[in-house]
PDB file of C-alpha atoms in Angstrom:
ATOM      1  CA  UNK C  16      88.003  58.279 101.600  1.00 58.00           C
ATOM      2  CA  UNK C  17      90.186  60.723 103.821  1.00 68.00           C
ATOM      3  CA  UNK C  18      88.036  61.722 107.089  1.00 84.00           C
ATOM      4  CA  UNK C  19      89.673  65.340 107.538  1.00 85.00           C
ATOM      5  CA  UNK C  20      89.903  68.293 104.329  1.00 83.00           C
ATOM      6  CA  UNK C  21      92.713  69.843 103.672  1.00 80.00           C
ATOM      7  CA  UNK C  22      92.675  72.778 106.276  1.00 82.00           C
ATOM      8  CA  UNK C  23      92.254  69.836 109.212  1.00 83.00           C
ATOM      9  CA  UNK C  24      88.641  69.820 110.177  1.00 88.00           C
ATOM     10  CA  UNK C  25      86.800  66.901 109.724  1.00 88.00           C
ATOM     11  CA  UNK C  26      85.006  65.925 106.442  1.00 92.00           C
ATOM     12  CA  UNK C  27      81.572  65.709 107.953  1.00 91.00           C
ATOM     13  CA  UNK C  28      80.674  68.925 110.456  1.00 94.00           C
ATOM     14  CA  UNK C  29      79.280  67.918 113.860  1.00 94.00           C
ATOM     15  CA  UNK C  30      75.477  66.885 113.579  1.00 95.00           C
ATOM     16  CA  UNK C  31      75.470  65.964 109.943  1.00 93.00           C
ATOM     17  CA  UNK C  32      74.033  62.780 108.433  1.00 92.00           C
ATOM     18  CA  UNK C  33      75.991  61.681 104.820  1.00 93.00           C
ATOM     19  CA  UNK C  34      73.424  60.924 102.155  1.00 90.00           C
ATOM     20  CA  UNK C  35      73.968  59.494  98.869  1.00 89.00           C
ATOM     21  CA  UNK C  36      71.003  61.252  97.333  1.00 86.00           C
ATOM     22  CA  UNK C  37      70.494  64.872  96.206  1.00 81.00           C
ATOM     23  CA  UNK C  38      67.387  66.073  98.437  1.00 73.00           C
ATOM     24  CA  UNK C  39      65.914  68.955  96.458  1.00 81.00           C
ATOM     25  CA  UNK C  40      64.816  71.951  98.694  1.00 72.00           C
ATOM     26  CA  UNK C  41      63.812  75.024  97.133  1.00 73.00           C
ATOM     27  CA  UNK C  42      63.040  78.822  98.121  1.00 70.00           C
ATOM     28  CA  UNK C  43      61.100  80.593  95.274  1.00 65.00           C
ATOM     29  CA  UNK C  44      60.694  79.317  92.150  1.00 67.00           C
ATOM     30  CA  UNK C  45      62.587  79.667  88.953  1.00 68.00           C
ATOM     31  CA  UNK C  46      61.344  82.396  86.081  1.00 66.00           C
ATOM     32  CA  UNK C  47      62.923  80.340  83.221  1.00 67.00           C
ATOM     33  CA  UNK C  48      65.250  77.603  82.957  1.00 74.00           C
ATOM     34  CA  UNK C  49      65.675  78.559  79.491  1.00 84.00           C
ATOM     35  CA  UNK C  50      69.382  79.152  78.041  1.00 91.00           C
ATOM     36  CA  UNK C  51      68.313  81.621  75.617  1.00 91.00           C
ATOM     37  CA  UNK C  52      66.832  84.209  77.902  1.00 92.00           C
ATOM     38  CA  UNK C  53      69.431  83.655  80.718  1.00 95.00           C
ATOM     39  CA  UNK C  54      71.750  86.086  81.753  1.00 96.00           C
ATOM     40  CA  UNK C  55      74.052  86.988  84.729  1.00 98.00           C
ATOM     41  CA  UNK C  56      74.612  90.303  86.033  1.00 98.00           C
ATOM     42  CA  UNK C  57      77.598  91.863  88.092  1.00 99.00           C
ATOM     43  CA  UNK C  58      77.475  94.658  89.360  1.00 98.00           C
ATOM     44  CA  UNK C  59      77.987  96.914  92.483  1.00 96.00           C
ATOM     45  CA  UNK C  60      80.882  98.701  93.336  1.00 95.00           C
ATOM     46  CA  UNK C  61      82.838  97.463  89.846  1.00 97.00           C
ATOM     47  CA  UNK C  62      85.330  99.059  87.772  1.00 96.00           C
ATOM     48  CA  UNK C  63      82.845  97.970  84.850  1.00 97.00           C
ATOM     49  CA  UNK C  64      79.545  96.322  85.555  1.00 98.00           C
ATOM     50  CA  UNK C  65      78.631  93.465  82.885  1.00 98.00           C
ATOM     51  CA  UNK C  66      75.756  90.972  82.074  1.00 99.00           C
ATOM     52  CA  UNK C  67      76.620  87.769  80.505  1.00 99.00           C
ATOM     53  CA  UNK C  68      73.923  86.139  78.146  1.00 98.00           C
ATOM     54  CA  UNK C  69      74.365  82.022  77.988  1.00 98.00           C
ATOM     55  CA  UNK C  70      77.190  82.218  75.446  1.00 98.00           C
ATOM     56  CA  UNK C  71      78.864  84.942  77.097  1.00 98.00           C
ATOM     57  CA  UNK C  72      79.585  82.779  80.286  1.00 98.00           C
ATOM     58  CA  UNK C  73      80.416  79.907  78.072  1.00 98.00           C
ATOM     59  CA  UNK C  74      82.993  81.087  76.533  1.00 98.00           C
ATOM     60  CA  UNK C  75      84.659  82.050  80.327  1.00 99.00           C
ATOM     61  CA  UNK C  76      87.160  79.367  81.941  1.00 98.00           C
ATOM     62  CA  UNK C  77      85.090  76.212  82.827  1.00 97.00           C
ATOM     63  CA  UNK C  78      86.936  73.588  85.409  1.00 96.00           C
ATOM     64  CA  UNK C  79      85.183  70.960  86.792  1.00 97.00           C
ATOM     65  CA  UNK C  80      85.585  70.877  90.697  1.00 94.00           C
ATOM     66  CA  UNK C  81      84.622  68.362  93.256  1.00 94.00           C
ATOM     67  CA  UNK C  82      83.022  69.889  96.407  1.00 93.00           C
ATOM     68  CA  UNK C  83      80.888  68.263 100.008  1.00 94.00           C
ATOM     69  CA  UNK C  84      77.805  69.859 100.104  1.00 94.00           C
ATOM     70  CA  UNK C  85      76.323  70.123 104.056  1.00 95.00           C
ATOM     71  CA  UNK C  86      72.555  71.549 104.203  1.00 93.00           C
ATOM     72  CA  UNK C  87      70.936  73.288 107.207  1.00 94.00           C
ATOM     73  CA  UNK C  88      68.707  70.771 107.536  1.00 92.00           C
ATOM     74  CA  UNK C  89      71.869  68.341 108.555  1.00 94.00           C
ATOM     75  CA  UNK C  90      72.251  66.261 105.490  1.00 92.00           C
ATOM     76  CA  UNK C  91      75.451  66.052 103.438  1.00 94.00           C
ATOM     77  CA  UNK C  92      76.630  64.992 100.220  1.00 95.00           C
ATOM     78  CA  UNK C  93      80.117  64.105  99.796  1.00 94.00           C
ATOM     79  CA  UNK C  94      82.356  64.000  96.902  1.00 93.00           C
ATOM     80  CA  UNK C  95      80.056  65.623  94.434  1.00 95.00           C
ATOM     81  CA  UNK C  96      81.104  66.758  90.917  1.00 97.00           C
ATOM     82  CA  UNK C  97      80.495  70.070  89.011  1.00 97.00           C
ATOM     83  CA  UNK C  98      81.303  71.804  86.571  1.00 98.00           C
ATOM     84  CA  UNK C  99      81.349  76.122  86.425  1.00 98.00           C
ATOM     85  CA  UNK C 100      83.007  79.308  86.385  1.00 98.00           C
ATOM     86  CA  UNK C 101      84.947  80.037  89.397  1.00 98.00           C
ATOM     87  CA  UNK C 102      83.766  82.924  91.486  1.00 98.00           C
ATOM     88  CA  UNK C 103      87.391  84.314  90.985  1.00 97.00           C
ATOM     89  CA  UNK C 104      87.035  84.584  87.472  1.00 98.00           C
ATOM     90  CA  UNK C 105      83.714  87.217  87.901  1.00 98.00           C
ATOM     91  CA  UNK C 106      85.567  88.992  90.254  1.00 97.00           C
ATOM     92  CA  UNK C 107      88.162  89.607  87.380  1.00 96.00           C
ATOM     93  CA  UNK C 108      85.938  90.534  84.587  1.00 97.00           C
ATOM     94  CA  UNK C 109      84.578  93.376  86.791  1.00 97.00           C
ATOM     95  CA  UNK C 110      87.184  94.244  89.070  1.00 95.00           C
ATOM     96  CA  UNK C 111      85.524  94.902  92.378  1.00 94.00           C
ATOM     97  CA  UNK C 112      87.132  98.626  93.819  1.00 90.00           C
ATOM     98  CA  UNK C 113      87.571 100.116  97.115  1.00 76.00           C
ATOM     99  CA  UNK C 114      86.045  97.537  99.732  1.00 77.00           C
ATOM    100  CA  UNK C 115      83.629  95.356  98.197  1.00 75.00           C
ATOM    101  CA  UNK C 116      83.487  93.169 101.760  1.00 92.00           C
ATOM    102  CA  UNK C 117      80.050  90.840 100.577  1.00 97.00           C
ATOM    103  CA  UNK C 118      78.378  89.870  98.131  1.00 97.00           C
ATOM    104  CA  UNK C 119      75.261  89.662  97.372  1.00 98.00           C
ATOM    105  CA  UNK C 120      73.841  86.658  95.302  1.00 98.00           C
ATOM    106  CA  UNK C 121      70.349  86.922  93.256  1.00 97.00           C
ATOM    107  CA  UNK C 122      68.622  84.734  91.702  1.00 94.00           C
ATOM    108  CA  UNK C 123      65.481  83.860  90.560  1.00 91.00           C
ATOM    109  CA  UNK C 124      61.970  84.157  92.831  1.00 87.00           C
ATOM    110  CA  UNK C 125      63.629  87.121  94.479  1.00 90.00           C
ATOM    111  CA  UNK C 126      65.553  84.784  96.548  1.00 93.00           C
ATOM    112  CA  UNK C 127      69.174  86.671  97.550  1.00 96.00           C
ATOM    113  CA  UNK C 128      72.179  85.285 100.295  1.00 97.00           C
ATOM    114  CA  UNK C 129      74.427  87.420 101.472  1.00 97.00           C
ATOM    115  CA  UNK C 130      78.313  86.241 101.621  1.00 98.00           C
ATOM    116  CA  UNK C 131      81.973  87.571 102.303  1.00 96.00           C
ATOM    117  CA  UNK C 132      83.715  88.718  99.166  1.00 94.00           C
ATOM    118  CA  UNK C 133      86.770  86.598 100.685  1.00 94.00           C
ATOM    119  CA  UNK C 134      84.246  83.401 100.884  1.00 94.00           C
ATOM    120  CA  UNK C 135      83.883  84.173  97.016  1.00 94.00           C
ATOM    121  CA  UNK C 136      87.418  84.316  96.070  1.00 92.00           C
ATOM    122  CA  UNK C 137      88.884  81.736  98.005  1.00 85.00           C
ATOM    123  CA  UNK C 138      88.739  79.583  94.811  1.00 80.00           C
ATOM    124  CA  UNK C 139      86.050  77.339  96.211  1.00 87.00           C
ATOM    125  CA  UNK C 140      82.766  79.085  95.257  1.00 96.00           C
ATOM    126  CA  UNK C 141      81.752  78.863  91.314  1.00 97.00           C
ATOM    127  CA  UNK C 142      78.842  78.992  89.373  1.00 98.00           C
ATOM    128  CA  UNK C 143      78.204  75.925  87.988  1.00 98.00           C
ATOM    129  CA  UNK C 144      76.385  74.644  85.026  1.00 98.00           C
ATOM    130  CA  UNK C 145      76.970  71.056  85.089  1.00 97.00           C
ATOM    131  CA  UNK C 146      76.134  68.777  87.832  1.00 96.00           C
ATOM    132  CA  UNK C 147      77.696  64.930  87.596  1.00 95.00           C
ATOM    133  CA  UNK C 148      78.969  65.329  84.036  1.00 96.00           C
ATOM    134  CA  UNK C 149      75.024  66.244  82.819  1.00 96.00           C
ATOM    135  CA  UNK C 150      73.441  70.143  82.332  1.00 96.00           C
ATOM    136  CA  UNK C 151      72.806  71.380  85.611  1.00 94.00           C
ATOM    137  CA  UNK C 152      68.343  70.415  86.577  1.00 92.00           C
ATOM    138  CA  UNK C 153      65.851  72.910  87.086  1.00 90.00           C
ATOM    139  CA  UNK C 154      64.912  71.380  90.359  1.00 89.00           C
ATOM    140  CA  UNK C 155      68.781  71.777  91.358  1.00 90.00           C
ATOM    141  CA  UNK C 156      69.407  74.841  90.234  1.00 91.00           C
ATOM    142  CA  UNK C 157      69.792  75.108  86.755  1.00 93.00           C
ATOM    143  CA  UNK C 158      70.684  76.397  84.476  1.00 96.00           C
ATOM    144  CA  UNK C 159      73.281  77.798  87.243  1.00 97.00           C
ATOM    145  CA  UNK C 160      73.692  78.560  90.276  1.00 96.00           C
ATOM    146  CA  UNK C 161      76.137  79.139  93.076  1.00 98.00           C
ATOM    147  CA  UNK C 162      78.139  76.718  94.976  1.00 98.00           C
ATOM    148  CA  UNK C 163      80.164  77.840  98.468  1.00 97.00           C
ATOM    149  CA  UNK C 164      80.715  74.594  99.905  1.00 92.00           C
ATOM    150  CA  UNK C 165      82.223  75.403 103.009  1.00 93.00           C
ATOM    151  CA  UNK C 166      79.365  76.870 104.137  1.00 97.00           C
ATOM    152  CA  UNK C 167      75.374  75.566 104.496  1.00 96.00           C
ATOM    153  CA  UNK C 168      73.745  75.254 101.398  1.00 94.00           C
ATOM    154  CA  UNK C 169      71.307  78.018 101.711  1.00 95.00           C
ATOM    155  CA  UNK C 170      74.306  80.460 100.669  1.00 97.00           C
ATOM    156  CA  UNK C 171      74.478  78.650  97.051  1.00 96.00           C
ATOM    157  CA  UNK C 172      71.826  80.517  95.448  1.00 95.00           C
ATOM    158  CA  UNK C 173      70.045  78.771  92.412  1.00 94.00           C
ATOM    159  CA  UNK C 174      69.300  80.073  89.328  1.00 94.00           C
ATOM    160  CA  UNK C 175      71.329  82.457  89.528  1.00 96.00           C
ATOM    161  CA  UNK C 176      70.858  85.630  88.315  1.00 96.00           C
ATOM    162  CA  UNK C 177      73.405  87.830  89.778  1.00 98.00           C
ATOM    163  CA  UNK C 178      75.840  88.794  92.164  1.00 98.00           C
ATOM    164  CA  UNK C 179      76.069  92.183  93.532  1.00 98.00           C
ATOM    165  CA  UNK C 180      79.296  93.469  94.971  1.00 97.00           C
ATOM    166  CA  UNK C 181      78.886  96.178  97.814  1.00 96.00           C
ATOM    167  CA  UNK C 182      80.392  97.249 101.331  1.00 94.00           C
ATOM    168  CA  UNK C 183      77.266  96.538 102.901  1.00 94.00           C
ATOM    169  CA  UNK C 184      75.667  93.115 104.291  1.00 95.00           C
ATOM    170  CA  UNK C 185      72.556  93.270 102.576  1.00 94.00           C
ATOM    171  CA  UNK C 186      70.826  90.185 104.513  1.00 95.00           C
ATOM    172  CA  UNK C 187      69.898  87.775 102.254  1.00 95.00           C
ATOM    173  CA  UNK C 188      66.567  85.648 101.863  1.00 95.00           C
ATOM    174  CA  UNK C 189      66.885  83.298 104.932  1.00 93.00           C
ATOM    175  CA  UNK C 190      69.589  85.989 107.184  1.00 95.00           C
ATOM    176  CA  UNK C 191      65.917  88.208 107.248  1.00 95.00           C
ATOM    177  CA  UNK C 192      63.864  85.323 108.731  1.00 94.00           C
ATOM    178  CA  UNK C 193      66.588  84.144 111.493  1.00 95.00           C
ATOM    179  CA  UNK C 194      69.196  82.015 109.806  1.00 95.00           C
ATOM    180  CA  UNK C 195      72.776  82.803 110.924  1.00 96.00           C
ATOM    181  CA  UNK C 196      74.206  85.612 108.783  1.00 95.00           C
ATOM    182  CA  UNK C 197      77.111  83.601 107.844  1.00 96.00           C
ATOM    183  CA  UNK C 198      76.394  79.801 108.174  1.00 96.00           C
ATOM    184  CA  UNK C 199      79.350  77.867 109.018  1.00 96.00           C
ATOM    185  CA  UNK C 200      78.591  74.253 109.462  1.00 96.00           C
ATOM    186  CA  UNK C 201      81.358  73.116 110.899  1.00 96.00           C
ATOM    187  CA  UNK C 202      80.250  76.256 114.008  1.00 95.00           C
ATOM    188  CA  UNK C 203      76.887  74.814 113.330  1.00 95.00           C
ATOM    189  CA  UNK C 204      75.362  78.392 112.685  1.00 96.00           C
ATOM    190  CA  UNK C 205      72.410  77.621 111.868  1.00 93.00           C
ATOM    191  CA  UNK C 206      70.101  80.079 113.625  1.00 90.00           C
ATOM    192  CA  UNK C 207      70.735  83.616 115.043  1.00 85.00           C
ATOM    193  CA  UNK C 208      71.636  83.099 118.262  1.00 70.00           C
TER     194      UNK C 208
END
């Protein structure tokens, strides 16, 4: 297993300890993990807002992608395995205008997190349905939620509900009680500082 990624840093941030389990930690609680009632909206400052119904996102361009996962709480998870819609794709459907710079995630319990459109579109964030070849858990996330690896964990919102496209930082869940507005944990921003 290579030590650095691609873009040179090292695999594990500074002041991270690998696991090989999945520690579930959760902000607000899910209103349904049920397919049939699910839906995704985006919206914001689109061409053409759109919800997606379970089907709906289904039928969009699944890949399976393989991502580290690093927590604020300074475990990580290497080498994990999804399967989703990449963030790129949304972007597409709706075709953010003028200068969408964030987005913000929703999702279920009122829980938001607030991240750079460019974070979004670099190809690395998804929403994924499928976690280790099996349906994504309810205690992970599921039916789907965000992934943004290459930043703390916090920013990949589960159940997802939405994601909200907008010029403005709306400060997300954590960002308003003193986590770092953008959470890189390789910079180890965890806190406001």
């Amino acid at each position: 297993m290579s030590t650095l990624r691609p873009d040179g840093r090292p695999r594990i941030p500074p002041n991270q300890v690998v696991t090989q389990k999945f520690p579930v930690m959760t902000a607000g609680t899910p209103k349904t993990a049920d397919k049939e009632t699910w839906s995704l909206t985006l919206d914001g400052d689109v061409e053409q807002a759109i919800t997606l119904d379970w089907a709906g996102f289904q039928a969009l361009p699944q890949r399976e992608f393989s991502a580290d996962l690093h927590c604020v709480t300074r475990w990580s998870k290497l080498g994990t395995l999804w399967r989703g819609v990449a963030v790129s794709v949304l972007a597409d459907l709706v075709r953010p205008v003028a200068d969408p710079v964030y987005v913000q995630a929703r999702a279920d319990g009122n829980y938001t997190a607030n991240l750079r459109l460019v974070d979004m579109l670099s190809d690395k964030a998804f929403v994924a349905t499928e976690f280790d070849g099996k349906p994504l858990s309810v205690e992970h996330g599921g039916p789907a939620r965000l992934v943004v690896p290459d930043l703390y964990l916090w920013k990949s919102a589960k159940w997802l509900r939405g994601l909200h496209f907008s010029p403005y930082d709306y400060k997300g869940f954590w960002e308003k009680l003193g986590y770092h507005n953008y959470g890189d944990p390789w910079k180890e921003q965890r806190y406001r500082g």
